Short mmCIF file of C-alpha atoms and ligand atoms in Angstrom, two decimals:
data_model
loop_
_atom_site.label_atom_id
_atom_site.label_comp_id
_atom_site.label_asym_id
_atom_site.label_seq_id
_atom_site.Cartn_x
_atom_site.Cartn_y
_atom_site.Cartn_z
CA MET A 831 -17.36 84.53 16.23
CA VAL A 832 -14.27 82.45 16.82
CA THR A 833 -11.32 84.20 15.18
CA THR A 834 -7.79 82.85 15.06
CA ARG A 835 -4.74 84.24 13.35
CA PHE A 836 -1.44 82.99 12.08
CA ALA A 837 1.17 85.70 12.59
CA PRO A 838 4.46 84.96 10.85
CA SER A 839 7.15 87.52 10.15
CA PRO A 840 7.79 87.68 6.41
CA THR A 841 11.51 87.37 6.97
CA GLY A 842 11.89 83.88 5.53
CA ARG A 843 9.98 80.93 4.16
CA LEU A 844 7.61 79.05 6.43
CA HIS A 845 9.16 75.98 8.00
CA VAL A 846 7.35 72.93 9.27
CA GLY A 847 6.98 74.40 12.77
CA ASN A 848 5.26 77.48 11.34
CA VAL A 849 3.07 75.29 9.17
CA ARG A 850 1.95 73.41 12.25
CA THR A 851 1.10 76.62 14.12
CA ALA A 852 -0.91 77.79 11.11
CA LEU A 853 -2.65 74.42 10.94
CA LEU A 854 -3.64 74.41 14.61
CA ASN A 855 -5.20 77.85 14.19
CA TRP A 856 -6.87 76.86 10.93
CA LEU A 857 -8.32 73.65 12.40
CA PHE A 858 -9.61 75.50 15.44
CA ALA A 859 -11.33 78.15 13.31
CA ARG A 860 -12.78 75.64 10.84
CA GLN A 861 -14.13 73.45 13.59
CA SER A 862 -16.18 76.26 15.04
CA GLY A 863 -17.17 77.86 11.77
CA GLY A 864 -14.96 80.83 12.62
CA ARG A 865 -12.38 82.92 10.80
CA PHE A 866 -8.72 82.18 10.22
CA LEU A 867 -6.67 85.31 9.53
CA LEU A 868 -3.16 85.93 8.32
CA ARG A 869 -1.27 88.70 10.04
CA LEU A 870 2.12 89.64 8.71
CA ASP A 871 4.38 90.76 11.53
CA ASP A 872 6.46 93.02 9.35
CA THR A 873 7.50 95.84 11.68
CA ASP A 874 11.11 94.88 11.03
CA VAL A 875 11.30 96.57 7.65
CA THR A 876 14.91 95.69 7.01
CA ARG A 877 14.31 91.95 7.27
CA SER A 878 10.75 91.72 5.94
CA SER A 879 10.16 91.32 2.24
CA GLU A 880 7.32 91.08 -0.25
CA VAL A 881 8.91 87.97 -1.67
CA PHE A 882 8.51 86.15 1.63
CA ALA A 883 5.00 87.56 2.15
CA ALA A 884 4.05 86.12 -1.24
CA SER A 885 5.66 82.78 -0.45
CA ILE A 886 3.76 82.56 2.84
CA ARG A 887 0.47 83.16 1.03
CA ALA A 888 1.37 80.64 -1.67
CA ASP A 889 2.28 78.03 0.93
CA LEU A 890 -1.00 78.51 2.79
CA ASP A 891 -2.89 78.23 -0.51
CA TRP A 892 -1.07 75.01 -1.39
CA LEU A 893 -1.91 73.60 2.02
CA GLY A 894 -5.57 74.45 1.46
CA MET A 895 -5.52 76.91 4.33
CA THR A 896 -6.19 80.15 2.50
CA PRO A 897 -6.84 82.82 5.14
CA ASP A 898 -10.21 84.54 5.45
CA GLY A 899 -8.47 87.89 5.74
CA GLU A 900 -5.08 89.49 6.01
CA ALA A 901 -3.54 92.37 7.95
CA ARG A 902 -0.02 93.64 8.10
CA GLN A 903 1.61 95.51 10.92
CA SER A 904 3.50 97.96 8.72
CA ALA A 905 0.13 99.40 7.69
CA ARG A 906 -1.08 99.83 11.26
CA LEU A 907 1.65 101.88 12.91
CA ALA A 908 -0.74 104.73 13.76
CA ARG A 909 -2.80 102.32 15.85
CA TYR A 910 0.28 101.39 17.87
CA ASP A 911 1.07 105.07 18.45
CA GLU A 912 -2.46 105.55 19.81
CA ALA A 913 -2.16 102.55 22.11
CA LEU A 914 1.18 103.72 23.44
CA ALA A 915 -0.26 107.17 24.11
CA ARG A 916 -3.06 105.59 26.12
CA LEU A 917 -0.66 103.41 28.09
CA ALA A 918 1.57 106.42 28.76
CA ALA A 919 -1.40 108.45 29.97
CA SER A 920 -2.44 105.73 32.40
CA GLY A 921 1.14 105.16 33.60
CA TYR A 922 1.52 101.71 32.06
CA ALA A 923 4.17 102.86 29.61
CA TYR A 924 7.18 104.94 30.48
CA ARG A 925 10.26 106.40 28.87
CA ALA A 926 13.73 105.09 29.68
CA TYR A 927 17.17 105.93 28.35
CA GLU A 928 19.66 103.34 29.53
CA THR A 929 22.04 102.09 26.90
CA PRO A 930 22.57 98.35 26.47
CA GLU A 931 25.95 98.76 28.19
CA GLU A 932 24.38 100.50 31.20
CA LEU A 933 21.73 97.83 31.44
CA ASP A 934 24.37 95.16 31.33
CA ILE A 935 26.26 96.72 34.22
CA LYS A 936 23.06 97.02 36.24
CA ARG A 937 22.29 93.38 35.57
CA ARG A 938 25.68 92.27 36.80
CA LEU A 939 25.49 94.38 39.92
CA ARG A 940 22.11 92.92 40.81
CA LEU A 941 23.31 89.39 40.20
CA ALA A 942 26.36 90.07 42.38
CA ARG A 943 24.01 91.20 45.15
CA GLY A 944 21.91 88.06 44.78
CA LEU A 945 18.98 89.92 43.21
CA PRO A 946 17.02 88.80 40.13
CA PRO A 947 18.56 90.53 37.09
CA VAL A 948 15.47 92.55 36.20
CA TYR A 949 15.35 96.19 35.22
CA ASP A 950 15.36 98.39 38.33
CA ARG A 951 12.88 100.94 36.94
CA ALA A 952 15.26 103.80 37.59
CA ALA A 953 13.61 105.69 34.73
CA LEU A 954 10.36 105.94 36.72
CA ALA A 955 12.12 108.45 38.97
CA LEU A 956 12.79 110.86 36.10
CA THR A 957 10.85 114.10 36.19
CA GLU A 958 9.27 115.88 33.26
CA ALA A 959 12.15 118.34 33.46
CA ASP A 960 14.60 115.45 33.06
CA HIS A 961 12.78 114.27 29.97
CA LEU A 962 12.80 117.75 28.49
CA ARG A 963 16.50 118.16 29.17
CA LEU A 964 17.30 114.79 27.57
CA ALA A 965 15.16 115.69 24.58
CA ALA A 966 16.99 119.00 24.27
CA GLU A 967 20.26 117.07 24.30
CA GLY A 968 18.93 114.98 21.44
CA VAL A 969 18.62 111.79 23.49
CA ALA A 970 15.52 109.85 22.45
CA PRO A 971 13.76 107.53 24.91
CA HIS A 972 12.78 103.93 24.44
CA TRP A 973 9.47 102.88 25.96
CA ARG A 974 8.83 100.18 28.50
CA PHE A 975 5.60 98.59 29.63
CA ARG A 976 5.16 98.64 33.40
CA LEU A 977 4.31 95.15 34.60
CA SER A 978 2.14 94.96 37.67
CA PRO A 979 1.14 92.31 40.17
CA ASP A 980 -2.28 94.00 40.13
CA LEU A 981 -2.89 93.23 36.47
CA PRO A 982 -3.93 89.73 35.36
CA HIS A 983 -1.07 87.31 34.89
CA ALA A 984 -2.75 83.91 35.07
CA TRP A 985 -4.77 82.13 32.40
CA ASP A 986 -6.30 78.78 31.66
CA ASP A 987 -4.16 77.60 28.78
CA LEU A 988 -6.01 75.63 26.10
CA VAL A 989 -3.12 73.17 26.02
CA ARG A 990 -1.27 73.50 29.31
CA GLY A 991 -4.15 74.14 31.68
CA PRO A 992 -3.83 76.67 34.53
CA SER A 993 -0.79 78.83 33.83
CA ARG A 994 0.76 81.98 35.27
CA ILE A 995 3.81 84.15 35.23
CA ASP A 996 5.26 86.16 38.08
CA PRO A 997 5.40 89.81 36.93
CA ALA A 998 8.12 90.51 39.53
CA SER A 999 10.41 87.98 37.87
CA LEU A 1000 10.51 89.89 34.59
CA SER A 1001 11.96 93.19 33.43
CA ASP A 1002 9.43 95.69 32.22
CA PRO A 1003 9.60 94.87 28.52
CA VAL A 1004 10.81 97.40 25.99
CA ILE A 1005 7.91 97.92 23.61
CA ARG A 1006 9.32 100.63 21.38
CA ARG A 1007 12.93 101.34 20.57
CA ALA A 1008 14.56 104.75 20.73
CA ASP A 1009 14.57 104.89 16.93
CA GLY A 1010 10.78 104.63 16.99
CA THR A 1011 10.55 101.05 15.73
CA TRP A 1012 8.22 98.60 17.44
CA LEU A 1013 9.01 95.38 19.18
CA TYR A 1014 6.54 92.56 18.74
CA LEU A 1015 4.65 92.57 22.07
CA LEU A 1016 2.38 95.61 21.95
CA PRO A 1017 1.54 95.67 18.22
CA SER A 1018 0.41 92.06 18.49
CA VAL A 1019 -1.98 92.93 21.32
CA VAL A 1020 -3.36 95.95 19.45
CA ASP A 1021 -3.89 93.80 16.35
CA ASP A 1022 -5.56 91.01 18.27
CA ILE A 1023 -7.96 93.55 19.77
CA ASP A 1024 -8.70 95.28 16.45
CA MET A 1025 -9.04 92.02 14.52
CA GLY A 1026 -11.37 90.52 17.11
CA VAL A 1027 -9.06 87.58 17.73
CA THR A 1028 -10.69 85.21 20.21
CA HIS A 1029 -8.07 82.45 20.38
CA VAL A 1030 -4.29 82.70 20.11
CA ILE A 1031 -2.62 79.36 19.46
CA ARG A 1032 1.16 79.45 19.22
CA GLY A 1033 4.36 77.79 20.29
CA GLU A 1034 5.29 77.43 23.94
CA ASP A 1035 8.21 79.78 23.37
CA HIS A 1036 5.54 82.47 23.78
CA VAL A 1037 4.32 81.48 27.25
CA THR A 1038 6.12 84.35 28.98
CA ASN A 1039 4.91 86.77 26.32
CA THR A 1040 1.38 85.69 27.09
CA GLY A 1041 1.75 86.70 30.72
CA VAL A 1042 2.99 90.12 29.59
CA GLN A 1043 0.38 90.50 26.87
CA LEU A 1044 -2.46 89.63 29.24
CA GLN A 1045 -1.41 92.69 31.22
CA MET A 1046 -1.41 94.79 28.05
CA PHE A 1047 -4.94 93.72 27.11
CA GLU A 1048 -6.13 94.73 30.55
CA ALA A 1049 -4.21 98.02 30.51
CA LEU A 1050 -5.84 98.81 27.18
CA GLY A 1051 -9.26 97.97 28.59
CA ALA A 1052 -9.83 94.97 26.33
CA ALA A 1053 -10.85 91.41 27.11
CA PRO A 1054 -7.96 89.07 26.32
CA PRO A 1055 -8.32 86.15 23.92
CA ALA A 1056 -7.93 82.57 25.09
CA PHE A 1057 -4.37 81.27 24.74
CA GLY A 1058 -2.99 77.87 23.89
CA HIS A 1059 0.70 76.99 23.69
CA ALA A 1060 1.86 73.91 21.83
CA PRO A 1061 5.20 72.26 22.53
CA LEU A 1062 7.69 73.03 19.77
CA LEU A 1063 8.49 70.35 17.22
CA ALA A 1064 11.78 68.53 17.30
CA GLY A 1065 13.45 66.58 14.53
CA SER A 1066 13.38 62.79 14.38
CA ASP A 1067 16.57 62.82 16.48
CA GLY A 1068 14.63 64.51 19.28
CA LYS A 1069 16.54 67.75 18.92
CA LEU A 1070 15.08 71.14 18.13
CA SER A 1071 17.29 70.85 15.13
CA LYS A 1072 18.27 73.45 12.60
CA ARG A 1073 17.30 70.94 9.97
CA LEU A 1074 13.60 71.44 10.74
CA GLY A 1075 14.00 75.12 10.03
CA SER A 1076 14.89 74.28 6.46
CA ILE A 1077 11.96 71.96 5.77
CA GLY A 1078 8.91 73.66 4.35
CA VAL A 1079 6.32 73.47 1.62
CA ALA A 1080 8.95 73.58 -1.14
CA GLU A 1081 10.55 70.43 0.29
CA PHE A 1082 7.16 68.74 0.68
CA ARG A 1083 6.29 69.52 -2.93
CA ALA A 1084 9.63 68.32 -4.22
CA ALA A 1085 9.16 65.05 -2.35
CA GLY A 1086 5.69 64.58 -3.84
CA ILE A 1087 3.92 64.97 -0.52
CA GLU A 1088 0.20 65.74 -0.57
CA PRO A 1089 -1.09 68.74 1.40
CA LEU A 1090 -3.49 66.35 3.11
CA ALA A 1091 -0.59 64.22 4.34
CA VAL A 1092 1.13 67.27 5.83
CA LYS A 1093 -2.06 68.23 7.61
CA ALA A 1094 -2.86 64.70 8.75
CA LEU A 1095 0.57 64.32 10.34
CA LEU A 1096 0.89 67.76 11.88
CA ALA A 1097 -2.67 67.75 13.25
CA ARG A 1098 -1.98 64.63 15.29
CA LEU A 1099 1.71 64.89 16.09
CA GLY A 1100 2.20 65.23 19.82
CA THR A 1101 -1.44 64.45 20.57
CA SER A 1102 -3.05 61.42 22.14
CA GLN A 1103 -4.72 60.69 18.78
CA ALA A 1104 -3.17 58.30 16.29
CA VAL A 1105 -1.66 59.62 13.06
CA GLU A 1106 -4.01 58.15 10.45
CA PRO A 1107 -4.31 58.18 6.66
CA VAL A 1108 -7.51 60.21 6.73
CA ALA A 1109 -9.61 60.42 3.58
CA ASP A 1110 -10.13 64.16 3.83
CA GLU A 1111 -9.53 67.13 6.05
CA ALA A 1112 -13.07 67.04 7.42
CA GLU A 1113 -11.96 64.13 9.59
CA LEU A 1114 -9.10 66.19 10.96
CA ILE A 1115 -11.35 69.14 11.65
CA ALA A 1116 -14.01 67.05 13.37
CA GLY A 1117 -11.51 65.22 15.56
CA PHE A 1118 -9.44 68.27 16.48
CA ASP A 1119 -9.09 69.05 20.17
CA LEU A 1120 -6.26 71.15 21.60
CA SER A 1121 -6.56 69.38 24.92
CA HIS A 1122 -5.29 66.24 23.21
CA LEU A 1123 -1.90 67.90 22.83
CA GLY A 1124 0.59 66.60 25.34
CA ARG A 1125 3.47 68.40 26.99
CA ALA A 1126 6.17 66.20 25.50
CA THR A 1127 8.19 67.40 22.52
CA PRO A 1128 6.69 65.93 19.34
CA ARG A 1129 9.11 64.57 16.76
CA PHE A 1130 8.70 65.40 13.14
CA ASP A 1131 10.01 62.61 10.96
CA GLU A 1132 10.16 62.97 7.19
CA ALA A 1133 10.05 59.19 6.77
CA GLU A 1134 6.80 59.08 8.74
CA LEU A 1135 5.38 61.81 6.50
CA ALA A 1136 6.39 59.90 3.35
CA ALA A 1137 4.81 56.69 4.66
CA LEU A 1138 1.62 58.51 5.61
CA ASN A 1139 1.56 60.16 2.20
CA ALA A 1140 1.63 56.75 0.51
CA LYS A 1141 -1.16 55.42 2.71
CA ILE A 1142 -3.28 58.45 1.95
CA LEU A 1143 -2.73 58.07 -1.80
CA HIS A 1144 -3.70 54.41 -1.63
CA GLN A 1145 -7.23 55.35 -0.67
CA LEU A 1146 -7.61 58.77 -2.23
CA PRO A 1147 -10.77 59.02 -4.34
CA TYR A 1148 -10.45 60.03 -7.97
CA ALA A 1149 -12.26 63.29 -7.35
CA ALA A 1150 -9.36 64.44 -5.18
CA VAL A 1151 -6.79 63.98 -7.95
CA ARG A 1152 -8.61 64.17 -11.29
CA ASP A 1153 -7.14 67.59 -12.12
CA ARG A 1154 -3.64 66.52 -11.26
CA VAL A 1155 -3.14 63.12 -12.91
CA PRO A 1156 -3.26 62.08 -16.58
CA LEU A 1157 -5.37 59.02 -15.69
CA ASP A 1158 -9.03 58.18 -15.96
CA GLU A 1159 -10.93 56.91 -12.95
CA ALA A 1160 -10.44 53.21 -13.71
CA ALA A 1161 -6.70 53.68 -14.15
CA TRP A 1162 -6.46 55.70 -10.95
CA THR A 1163 -8.29 53.01 -9.00
CA ALA A 1164 -5.99 50.36 -10.50
CA VAL A 1165 -2.71 52.10 -9.73
CA ARG A 1166 -3.23 54.20 -6.58
CA GLY A 1167 -2.45 51.29 -4.26
CA ASN A 1168 1.07 51.20 -5.62
CA LEU A 1169 1.98 54.87 -5.38
CA SER A 1170 4.36 56.59 -2.99
CA THR A 1171 3.83 59.96 -4.64
CA LEU A 1172 1.20 61.25 -7.00
CA SER A 1173 3.74 61.96 -9.73
CA GLU A 1174 4.35 58.22 -10.10
CA ALA A 1175 0.83 57.85 -11.45
CA ALA A 1176 1.94 59.15 -14.85
CA GLN A 1177 4.42 56.30 -15.21
CA TRP A 1178 1.62 53.80 -14.90
CA GLN A 1179 -0.48 55.61 -17.45
CA ALA A 1180 2.51 55.22 -19.79
CA VAL A 1181 2.60 51.50 -18.99
CA ILE A 1182 -1.12 51.16 -19.71
CA GLU A 1183 -0.76 52.99 -23.02
CA GLY A 1184 2.52 51.36 -23.99
CA PRO A 1185 4.82 50.70 -25.64
CA VAL A 1186 6.60 48.82 -22.86
CA PRO A 1187 10.11 47.40 -23.02
CA VAL A 1188 10.24 43.80 -24.18
CA PRO A 1189 11.80 41.65 -21.46
CA ASP A 1190 14.71 39.38 -22.14
CA LEU A 1191 13.55 35.98 -20.86
CA PRO A 1192 14.86 32.41 -20.92
CA PRO A 1193 13.38 30.01 -23.54
CA GLU A 1194 11.01 28.23 -21.13
CA ASP A 1195 9.44 31.54 -20.11
CA ARG A 1196 9.12 32.56 -23.76
CA ALA A 1197 7.26 29.33 -24.46
CA TYR A 1198 5.08 29.98 -21.43
CA LEU A 1199 4.21 33.46 -22.70
CA ALA A 1200 3.33 32.06 -26.13
CA GLU A 1201 0.91 29.75 -24.38
CA ALA A 1202 -0.43 32.67 -22.36
CA ALA A 1203 -1.11 34.58 -25.57
CA GLY A 1204 -3.04 31.60 -26.89
CA VAL A 1205 -5.13 31.33 -23.73
CA LEU A 1206 -5.78 35.05 -23.61
CA SER A 1207 -6.91 35.24 -27.22
CA ALA A 1208 -9.65 32.72 -26.40
CA LEU A 1209 -10.86 34.56 -23.29
CA ARG A 1210 -13.62 37.13 -23.10
CA PHE A 1211 -11.93 40.34 -22.00
CA GLU A 1212 -13.97 40.92 -18.88
CA PRO A 1213 -13.02 42.73 -15.69
CA ASN A 1214 -11.88 39.46 -14.13
CA VAL A 1215 -9.81 38.46 -17.15
CA TRP A 1216 -6.56 38.31 -15.15
CA ARG A 1217 -8.01 35.75 -12.81
CA ALA A 1218 -9.38 33.68 -15.68
CA LEU A 1219 -6.02 33.83 -17.48
CA THR A 1220 -3.88 32.82 -14.53
CA ASP A 1221 -6.29 30.09 -13.39
CA ARG A 1222 -6.11 28.46 -16.80
CA LEU A 1223 -2.35 28.86 -17.09
CA LYS A 1224 -1.90 27.34 -13.66
CA ALA A 1225 -3.98 24.33 -14.66
CA HIS A 1226 -2.24 23.93 -18.04
CA THR A 1227 1.35 24.47 -16.97
CA GLY A 1228 1.50 23.54 -13.32
CA ARG A 1229 3.31 26.86 -12.71
CA ARG A 1230 2.59 28.61 -9.45
CA GLY A 1231 3.50 31.76 -7.59
CA ARG A 1232 6.37 33.77 -9.02
CA ALA A 1233 6.92 31.44 -11.99
CA LEU A 1234 3.27 31.85 -12.92
CA PHE A 1235 2.98 35.60 -12.46
CA LEU A 1236 6.34 37.27 -13.01
CA PRO A 1237 6.83 36.49 -16.72
CA LEU A 1238 3.32 37.75 -17.38
CA ARG A 1239 3.93 40.95 -15.47
CA LEU A 1240 7.27 41.50 -17.21
CA ALA A 1241 5.73 40.97 -20.63
CA LEU A 1242 2.61 43.05 -20.00
CA THR A 1243 4.20 45.98 -18.17
CA GLY A 1244 7.93 45.77 -18.88
CA ARG A 1245 8.54 45.85 -15.12
CA ALA A 1246 8.99 43.33 -12.35
CA GLU A 1247 6.80 45.22 -9.87
CA GLY A 1248 3.74 47.36 -9.90
CA PRO A 1249 0.04 47.60 -9.23
CA ASP A 1250 -2.19 44.57 -9.05
CA MET A 1251 -2.35 43.03 -12.54
CA ALA A 1252 -6.04 42.27 -12.10
CA GLY A 1253 -6.67 45.99 -12.30
CA LEU A 1254 -4.08 46.75 -14.99
CA LEU A 1255 -4.83 44.07 -17.56
CA PRO A 1256 -8.36 45.24 -18.42
CA LEU A 1257 -6.94 48.73 -18.90
CA ILE A 1258 -4.19 47.54 -21.22
CA GLY A 1259 -6.86 45.89 -23.35
CA GLN A 1260 -6.86 42.70 -25.34
CA PRO A 1261 -5.01 43.71 -28.54
CA ALA A 1262 -2.16 45.41 -26.68
CA ALA A 1263 -1.93 42.61 -24.12
CA LEU A 1264 -1.72 39.98 -26.85
CA ALA A 1265 0.89 41.96 -28.74
CA ARG A 1266 3.02 42.34 -25.60
CA LEU A 1267 2.82 38.64 -24.75
CA GLN A 1268 3.72 37.73 -28.29
CA ALA A 1269 6.59 40.18 -28.47
CA ALA A 1270 8.06 38.81 -25.24
CA SER A 1271 7.59 35.22 -26.38
CA GLN A 1272 9.54 35.94 -29.56
CA ALA A 1273 12.32 38.05 -28.16
CA SER A 1274 15.62 36.31 -28.70
CA GLY A 1275 17.20 35.47 -25.36
N1 LIG B 1414 5.40 86.88 14.81
C1 LIG B 1414 5.32 86.13 16.03
C2 LIG B 1414 6.04 84.83 15.83
O1 LIG B 1414 6.14 84.36 14.72
C3 LIG B 1414 3.85 85.86 16.34
C4 LIG B 1414 3.62 85.24 17.65
C5 LIG B 1414 2.13 85.21 17.95
O2 LIG B 1414 1.47 84.30 17.45
O3 LIG B 1414 1.64 86.10 18.62
O4 LIG B 1414 6.57 84.26 16.77
#
């Protein structure tokens, strides 16, 4: 069964780049009827917090991407110990003792000699007696993973196509610190094996990690998942800006953005498919294809999200909003075409119910509205009553365009702009509409 995972560290709120990574994994899993898991990478206990873990879950829920399961690394430390023991036994993990200062000197010396600044593996020459002596002196080792040209280091990336790293170009990565804490690389591999992860979709900042982790899967005797690396998002200015790091679900909610709009934009950003105001997420799931992702840096633009949000609202069926708006279906259908955010719907319900402010109009418009009230009182209040009213007024008064419509709109809604009056007037109803026309016709200018 296809299994993907979203693996944030609970050290902060999700930002839009994280949301996109989660979405790509969610879409992939949903498309194939698979599982989408949340894994909390919380081995850094000083920076991880329950508050952020809870906010990550809440954000995924709001987005409609509730995970099918959850694991957290802090609860799985024994599994990482076991994996390290196996790697040590097979010679793929080894103990080293260099301090950061010593490593820095080594790096400089190698660079000065024109050599790549990778770790020289001096620790591999230590004997068991050396290790015992160091232990007796109270010096604890850190652990490195031994990269090898004989282990796999090429893969067919779901986004980038054939990809590889050169193991000789990298230092053997430190996988566990001298204080016993874990770095990200090995725990992630152990988790992916234990959780049955089949596809890892993440940002292209992890490409090198993938080369290393492929070797770890093999060294642990496990089949690796498929990998896909998406280009990282940039801001609308084209920069991998700090600003993006501060935009997340809280900002979307405050701006009245629908979860569907977030998904519709992020699913298509940087792909060959157009960003469209889809009617539901099923369209996004059906059309999802990682190979449509390009290599160029996609730009996330809040203005584009706001515009897409409006377009989505304009066609959103009542069933999608009935629990969230104080409107009945007819009112929703009448006003949705005018909304930028869902919260604006309530204002139009208030307009339908009234009272509305009485506009201050010049005498000729007041006379016109008195005539309108007369015409309206003689009309049957049918769904097309707006058309009937304005056709008659046009014929009687010779008014056209703005002069014909604006006074009516002002009197009936108290505003100069808004949803199509043809939809609103039947909802306002005949008695209220007559009262509003009369009030506006009598207001002293
Ligand atoms: N915690 C890692 C990150 O957020 C997970 C990377 C991965 O998907 O393996 O970058």
